[in-house]
Each structure stands twice: as structure tokens, then as C-alpha cells.
Amino acid sequence: MEKFVPVVVIKELSEVDKILPALKNAGINCAEITFRTACAAEAIKIACEKYPDMSVGAGTVINAAQCKAALKAGAQFIVSPGLSPAVAKICNKKNIPYYPGCVTPTEIMAALELGITTVKFFPANIYGGLKALKALSAPFPQVKFIPTGGVDRSNIDEFLAFDKVEAIGGSFFVKEALEKMEG
Ligand code: 3PG
């Protein structure tokens, strides 16, 4: 998967053509478009059609219906704030990567039972940050993490330096990319 996973919130469809080119311009070829807005599925569809060289996925997917809508729109990966076995089942069947939010040993064990070895660690800052990741990696050396939530320029490097960190998620990538674009 891509190393940087920008959390993208599209309120109006026209924003797709503002945010995705800005991300590309910043060297980020990925967008996690979140199901926090009514137009998420449509935004994913447009993003997949217009930016085929980018990895476009769906975020904040909290149930099977949203997962189905995201996949129908062309989402190439699915992210949830927590773990949904229903979403995991659909993604497994369709061979789509699913990154559920897991912050406790019990949640990680549930993910492993579903065949998932890369999980989102969210909100990373609240659940102990890098210290927690290191502690969780002792009993779960096979697990890779995507810390998200409260990650920014001030702490991204320390997360990236840890070999169990597969990728970094965050809304700050979008903010930075837009600022860079606007000069
Ligand atoms: C998410 O859903 O992953 C978070 O809203 C991202 O958190 P951030 O805004 O602190 O990066």
C-alpha cells in the first residue's frame, strides 16, 4: 500500500478536482475519501474515473451498505475507524484490502481471526501513540499499523521510523497539499 494515506472529506463534488491534483502535486498518489458526507460514493466514482493512476479508497466505512456502495463506486481499499466483521467479509470475498481500526489486543486478535494483519491505529494520539504501538508489537509481531488521528509534521517521523508502521493516515496531508498548490 501507499506510505501516506490522506483522509479526504469531500463536501461538494467539485472538490475532487481540487484535492486530488493537489495531492498528486505533493507526491501523494492516494486518497481515502471518507463516508462522512452524503456525496462520498459519487466522489469516489469520479476520483477513480478521472485519476486512474491514484489509489482511491473509502474511509469511515462503518457498515456493509457503505462498503458495498464504496466498492461499486470503484474503491480500491476500505478503511474503518473500528472493526466491522461484516465489512471484512465483503472485502475478503472481493479481494479488497480492508484496514479496520484496532487499538486493543482484543481488537487486534479479532482482526487476525478475520485474516487481517494490517490495521489502522486510531485515534493514534489518544490511544498511546508510538509507545502503545511498540507495546502492542511485542505480542503481535506479525501486525502492521497505520497510525492515524493526531499525526502531523511534529510526530510523523517518529512513527515512520518504527518498522511496524506500514503507512501513515491523516487529514494534514490534504491541508499541506492544498497550501502547497495555492503557494
Ligand atoms: C480519520 O478519520 O482518520 C481522522 O479523522 C484523521 O485524523 P486527523 O484529522 O487527526 O488526521
mmCIF file of N, CA and C in Angstrom, residues 1-7 32 79-81 99-103 108 117-134 136-137 143-153 155-173:
data_model
loop_
_atom_site.group_PDB
_atom_site.id
_atom_site.type_symbol
_atom_site.label_atom_id
_atom_site.label_comp_id
_atom_site.label_asym_id
_atom_site.label_seq_id
_atom_site.Cartn_x
_atom_site.Cartn_y
_atom_site.Cartn_z
ATOM 1 N N MET A 1 0.826 -1.202 0.000
ATOM 2 C CA MET A 1 0.000 0.000 0.000
ATOM 3 C C MET A 1 0.862 1.254 0.000
ATOM 4 N N GLU A 2 0.230 2.394 -0.313
ATOM 5 C CA GLU A 2 0.963 3.667 -0.327
ATOM 6 C C GLU A 2 1.393 4.019 1.100
ATOM 7 N N LYS A 3 2.492 4.740 1.225
ATOM 8 C CA LYS A 3 3.028 5.086 2.552
ATOM 9 C C LYS A 3 2.188 6.164 3.247
ATOM 10 N N PHE A 4 1.601 7.052 2.450
ATOM 11 C CA PHE A 4 0.810 8.146 3.031
ATOM 12 C C PHE A 4 -0.634 8.036 2.573
ATOM 13 N N VAL A 5 -1.527 8.043 3.555
ATOM 14 C CA VAL A 5 -2.952 7.871 3.259
ATOM 15 C C VAL A 5 -3.709 9.116 3.730
ATOM 16 N N PRO A 6 -3.899 10.077 2.823
ATOM 17 C CA PRO A 6 -4.612 11.296 3.212
ATOM 18 C C PRO A 6 -6.087 11.023 3.463
ATOM 19 N N VAL A 7 -6.573 11.515 4.579
ATOM 20 C CA VAL A 7 -8.001 11.388 4.901
ATOM 21 C C VAL A 7 -8.713 12.567 4.246
ATOM 22 N N GLU A 32 -7.990 8.611 0.648
ATOM 23 C CA GLU A 32 -9.028 7.874 1.384
ATOM 24 C C GLU A 32 -10.222 8.817 1.496
ATOM 25 N N VAL A 79 -11.269 1.530 4.623
ATOM 26 C CA VAL A 79 -10.766 1.842 5.964
ATOM 27 C C VAL A 79 -11.953 2.100 6.878
ATOM 28 N N SER A 80 -11.882 1.601 8.112
ATOM 29 C CA SER A 80 -12.922 1.866 9.113
ATOM 30 C C SER A 80 -12.280 2.436 10.368
ATOM 31 N N PRO A 81 -13.039 3.231 11.129
ATOM 32 C CA PRO A 81 -12.488 3.696 12.410
ATOM 33 C C PRO A 81 -12.402 2.552 13.432
ATOM 34 N N TYR A 99 -8.690 -2.167 6.102
ATOM 35 C CA TYR A 99 -7.890 -1.726 7.237
ATOM 36 C C TYR A 99 -8.822 -1.242 8.341
ATOM 37 N N PRO A 100 -9.163 -2.122 9.278
ATOM 38 C CA PRO A 100 -10.056 -1.721 10.370
ATOM 39 C C PRO A 100 -9.278 -1.016 11.475
ATOM 40 N N GLY A 101 -9.961 -0.155 12.184
ATOM 41 C CA GLY A 101 -9.337 0.493 13.336
ATOM 42 C C GLY A 101 -9.280 -0.479 14.511
ATOM 43 N N CYS A 102 -8.065 -0.689 15.034
ATOM 44 C CA CYS A 102 -7.873 -1.585 16.186
ATOM 45 C C CYS A 102 -6.878 -0.931 17.133
ATOM 46 N N VAL A 103 -7.258 -0.816 18.401
ATOM 47 C CA VAL A 103 -6.325 -0.206 19.360
ATOM 48 C C VAL A 103 -6.086 -1.066 20.598
ATOM 49 N N ILE A 108 -7.215 -6.428 17.971
ATOM 50 C CA ILE A 108 -6.195 -6.954 17.047
ATOM 51 C C ILE A 108 -6.402 -8.455 16.840
ATOM 52 N N THR A 117 -3.892 -8.468 8.768
ATOM 53 C CA THR A 117 -2.649 -8.262 9.516
ATOM 54 C C THR A 117 -2.160 -6.802 9.487
ATOM 55 N N THR A 118 -2.861 -5.947 8.746
ATOM 56 C CA THR A 118 -2.537 -4.510 8.794
ATOM 57 C C THR A 118 -3.768 -3.776 9.291
ATOM 58 N N VAL A 119 -3.623 -3.032 10.384
ATOM 59 C CA VAL A 119 -4.772 -2.342 10.973
ATOM 60 C C VAL A 119 -4.491 -0.853 11.111
ATOM 61 N N LYS A 120 -5.594 -0.087 11.106
ATOM 62 C CA LYS A 120 -5.487 1.336 11.382
ATOM 63 C C LYS A 120 -5.384 1.492 12.910
ATOM 64 N N PHE A 121 -4.548 2.379 13.371
ATOM 65 C CA PHE A 121 -4.441 2.627 14.812
ATOM 66 C C PHE A 121 -4.989 4.030 15.045
ATOM 67 N N PHE A 122 -6.237 4.069 15.524
ATOM 68 C CA PHE A 122 -6.981 5.343 15.535
ATOM 69 C C PHE A 122 -7.808 5.510 16.803
ATOM 70 N N PRO A 123 -7.874 6.680 17.387
ATOM 71 C CA PRO A 123 -7.017 7.849 17.151
ATOM 72 C C PRO A 123 -5.655 7.646 17.804
ATOM 73 N N ALA A 124 -4.623 7.669 17.006
ATOM 74 C CA ALA A 124 -3.277 7.296 17.445
ATOM 75 C C ALA A 124 -2.802 8.099 18.651
ATOM 76 N N ASN A 125 -3.088 9.395 18.650
ATOM 77 C CA ASN A 125 -2.596 10.238 19.746
ATOM 78 C C ASN A 125 -3.295 9.921 21.067
ATOM 79 N N ILE A 126 -4.574 9.585 21.003
ATOM 80 C CA ILE A 126 -5.353 9.309 22.214
ATOM 81 C C ILE A 126 -5.012 7.930 22.796
ATOM 82 N N TYR A 127 -4.764 6.951 21.918
ATOM 83 C CA TYR A 127 -4.527 5.582 22.383
ATOM 84 C C TYR A 127 -3.061 5.255 22.618
ATOM 85 N N GLY A 128 -2.286 6.247 22.873
ATOM 86 C CA GLY A 128 -0.926 5.991 23.347
ATOM 87 C C GLY A 128 0.183 6.179 22.338
ATOM 88 N N GLY A 129 -0.164 6.552 21.113
ATOM 89 C CA GLY A 129 0.863 6.880 20.122
ATOM 90 C C GLY A 129 1.881 5.775 19.908
ATOM 91 N N LEU A 130 3.093 6.189 19.631
ATOM 92 C CA LEU A 130 4.168 5.252 19.302
ATOM 93 C C LEU A 130 4.465 4.280 20.444
ATOM 94 N N LYS A 131 4.348 4.780 21.673
ATOM 95 C CA LYS A 131 4.618 3.935 22.849
ATOM 96 C C LYS A 131 3.663 2.730 22.862
ATOM 97 N N ALA A 132 2.408 3.000 22.569
ATOM 98 C CA ALA A 132 1.406 1.928 22.536
ATOM 99 C C ALA A 132 1.685 0.966 21.381
ATOM 100 N N LEU A 133 2.042 1.506 20.227
ATOM 101 C CA LEU A 133 2.349 0.647 19.067
ATOM 102 C C LEU A 133 3.483 -0.312 19.396
ATOM 103 N N LYS A 134 4.502 0.210 20.054
ATOM 104 C CA LYS A 134 5.659 -0.630 20.399
ATOM 105 C C LYS A 134 5.249 -1.724 21.383
ATOM 106 N N LEU A 136 2.225 -3.011 21.746
ATOM 107 C CA LEU A 136 1.343 -3.967 21.063
ATOM 108 C C LEU A 136 2.127 -4.866 20.111
ATOM 109 N N SER A 137 3.234 -4.367 19.609
ATOM 110 C CA SER A 137 4.024 -5.157 18.652
ATOM 111 C C SER A 137 4.734 -6.331 19.309
ATOM 112 N N VAL A 143 1.800 -8.024 13.050
ATOM 113 C CA VAL A 143 0.835 -6.967 12.721
ATOM 114 C C VAL A 143 1.545 -5.676 12.319
ATOM 115 N N LYS A 144 1.014 -5.055 11.257
ATOM 116 C CA LYS A 144 1.497 -3.741 10.817
ATOM 117 C C LYS A 144 0.404 -2.701 11.102
ATOM 118 N N PHE A 145 0.834 -1.487 11.383
ATOM 119 C CA PHE A 145 -0.109 -0.442 11.805
ATOM 120 C C PHE A 145 -0.113 0.758 10.854
ATOM 121 N N ILE A 146 -1.279 1.389 10.802
ATOM 122 C CA ILE A 146 -1.413 2.669 10.085
ATOM 123 C C ILE A 146 -1.878 3.699 11.116
ATOM 124 N N PRO A 147 -0.934 4.322 11.838
ATOM 125 C CA PRO A 147 -1.358 5.322 12.818
ATOM 126 C C PRO A 147 -2.051 6.493 12.134
ATOM 127 N N THR A 148 -3.175 6.875 12.692
ATOM 128 C CA THR A 148 -3.998 7.953 12.123
ATOM 129 C C THR A 148 -4.711 8.663 13.263
ATOM 130 N N GLY A 149 -4.862 9.960 13.124
ATOM 131 C CA GLY A 149 -5.543 10.722 14.172
ATOM 132 C C GLY A 149 -4.522 11.397 15.051
ATOM 133 N N GLY A 150 -4.356 12.685 14.840
ATOM 134 C CA GLY A 150 -3.375 13.422 15.643
ATOM 135 C C GLY A 150 -1.954 13.273 15.134
ATOM 136 N N VAL A 151 -1.800 12.656 13.952
ATOM 137 C CA VAL A 151 -0.457 12.597 13.365
ATOM 138 C C VAL A 151 -0.276 13.841 12.497
ATOM 139 N N ASP A 152 0.875 14.460 12.620
ATOM 140 C CA ASP A 152 1.177 15.638 11.793
ATOM 141 C C ASP A 152 2.687 15.750 11.635
ATOM 142 N N ARG A 153 3.143 16.856 11.088
ATOM 143 C CA ARG A 153 4.594 17.016 10.838
ATOM 144 C C ARG A 153 5.431 16.896 12.105
ATOM 145 N N ASN A 155 5.140 14.817 14.562
ATOM 146 C CA ASN A 155 5.400 13.466 15.069
ATOM 147 C C ASN A 155 5.476 12.387 13.989
ATOM 148 N N ILE A 156 5.293 12.758 12.718
ATOM 149 C CA ILE A 156 5.254 11.749 11.647
ATOM 150 C C ILE A 156 6.572 10.966 11.558
ATOM 151 N N ASP A 157 7.688 11.648 11.741
ATOM 152 C CA ASP A 157 8.975 10.967 11.556
ATOM 153 C C ASP A 157 9.211 9.871 12.587
ATOM 154 N N GLU A 158 8.765 10.111 13.810
ATOM 155 C CA GLU A 158 8.983 9.066 14.816
ATOM 156 C C GLU A 158 8.123 7.836 14.519
ATOM 157 N N PHE A 159 6.923 8.053 13.978
ATOM 158 C CA PHE A 159 6.098 6.899 13.580
ATOM 159 C C PHE A 159 6.757 6.163 12.410
ATOM 160 N N LEU A 160 7.225 6.923 11.418
ATOM 161 C CA LEU A 160 7.811 6.309 10.218
ATOM 162 C C LEU A 160 9.075 5.509 10.535
ATOM 163 N N ALA A 161 9.756 5.899 11.609
ATOM 164 C CA ALA A 161 10.998 5.217 11.955
ATOM 165 C C ALA A 161 10.749 3.826 12.540
ATOM 166 N N PHE A 162 9.522 3.552 12.942
ATOM 167 C CA PHE A 162 9.206 2.257 13.555
ATOM 168 C C PHE A 162 8.808 1.277 12.446
ATOM 169 N N ASP A 163 9.493 0.120 12.410
ATOM 170 C CA ASP A 163 9.302 -0.780 11.256
ATOM 171 C C ASP A 163 7.923 -1.456 11.202
ATOM 172 N N LYS A 164 7.148 -1.365 12.255
ATOM 173 C CA LYS A 164 5.793 -1.947 12.217
ATOM 174 C C LYS A 164 4.765 -0.958 11.665
ATOM 175 N N VAL A 165 5.243 0.215 11.345
ATOM 176 C CA VAL A 165 4.343 1.219 10.752
ATOM 177 C C VAL A 165 4.360 1.053 9.230
ATOM 178 N N GLU A 166 3.216 0.605 8.725
ATOM 179 C CA GLU A 166 3.109 0.317 7.285
ATOM 180 C C GLU A 166 2.845 1.603 6.487
ATOM 181 N N ALA A 167 2.064 2.495 7.081
ATOM 182 C CA ALA A 167 1.682 3.740 6.417
ATOM 183 C C ALA A 167 1.195 4.710 7.486
ATOM 184 N N ILE A 168 1.018 5.963 7.061
ATOM 185 C CA ILE A 168 0.518 6.997 7.972
ATOM 186 C C ILE A 168 -0.756 7.576 7.374
ATOM 187 N N GLY A 169 -1.787 7.708 8.207
ATOM 188 C CA GLY A 169 -3.018 8.331 7.732
ATOM 189 C C GLY A 169 -3.205 9.687 8.375
ATOM 190 N N GLY A 170 -3.909 10.578 7.675
ATOM 191 C CA GLY A 170 -4.185 11.862 8.315
ATOM 192 C C GLY A 170 -4.773 12.882 7.373
ATOM 193 N N SER A 171 -5.496 13.807 7.969
ATOM 194 C CA SER A 171 -6.083 14.888 7.173
ATOM 195 C C SER A 171 -5.052 15.973 6.879
ATOM 196 N N PHE A 172 -3.953 15.971 7.631
ATOM 197 C CA PHE A 172 -2.983 17.063 7.444
ATOM 198 C C PHE A 172 -2.309 17.002 6.070
ATOM 199 N N PHE A 173 -2.284 15.799 5.459
ATOM 200 C CA PHE A 173 -1.701 15.695 4.110
ATOM 201 C C PHE A 173 -2.491 16.561 3.120
#
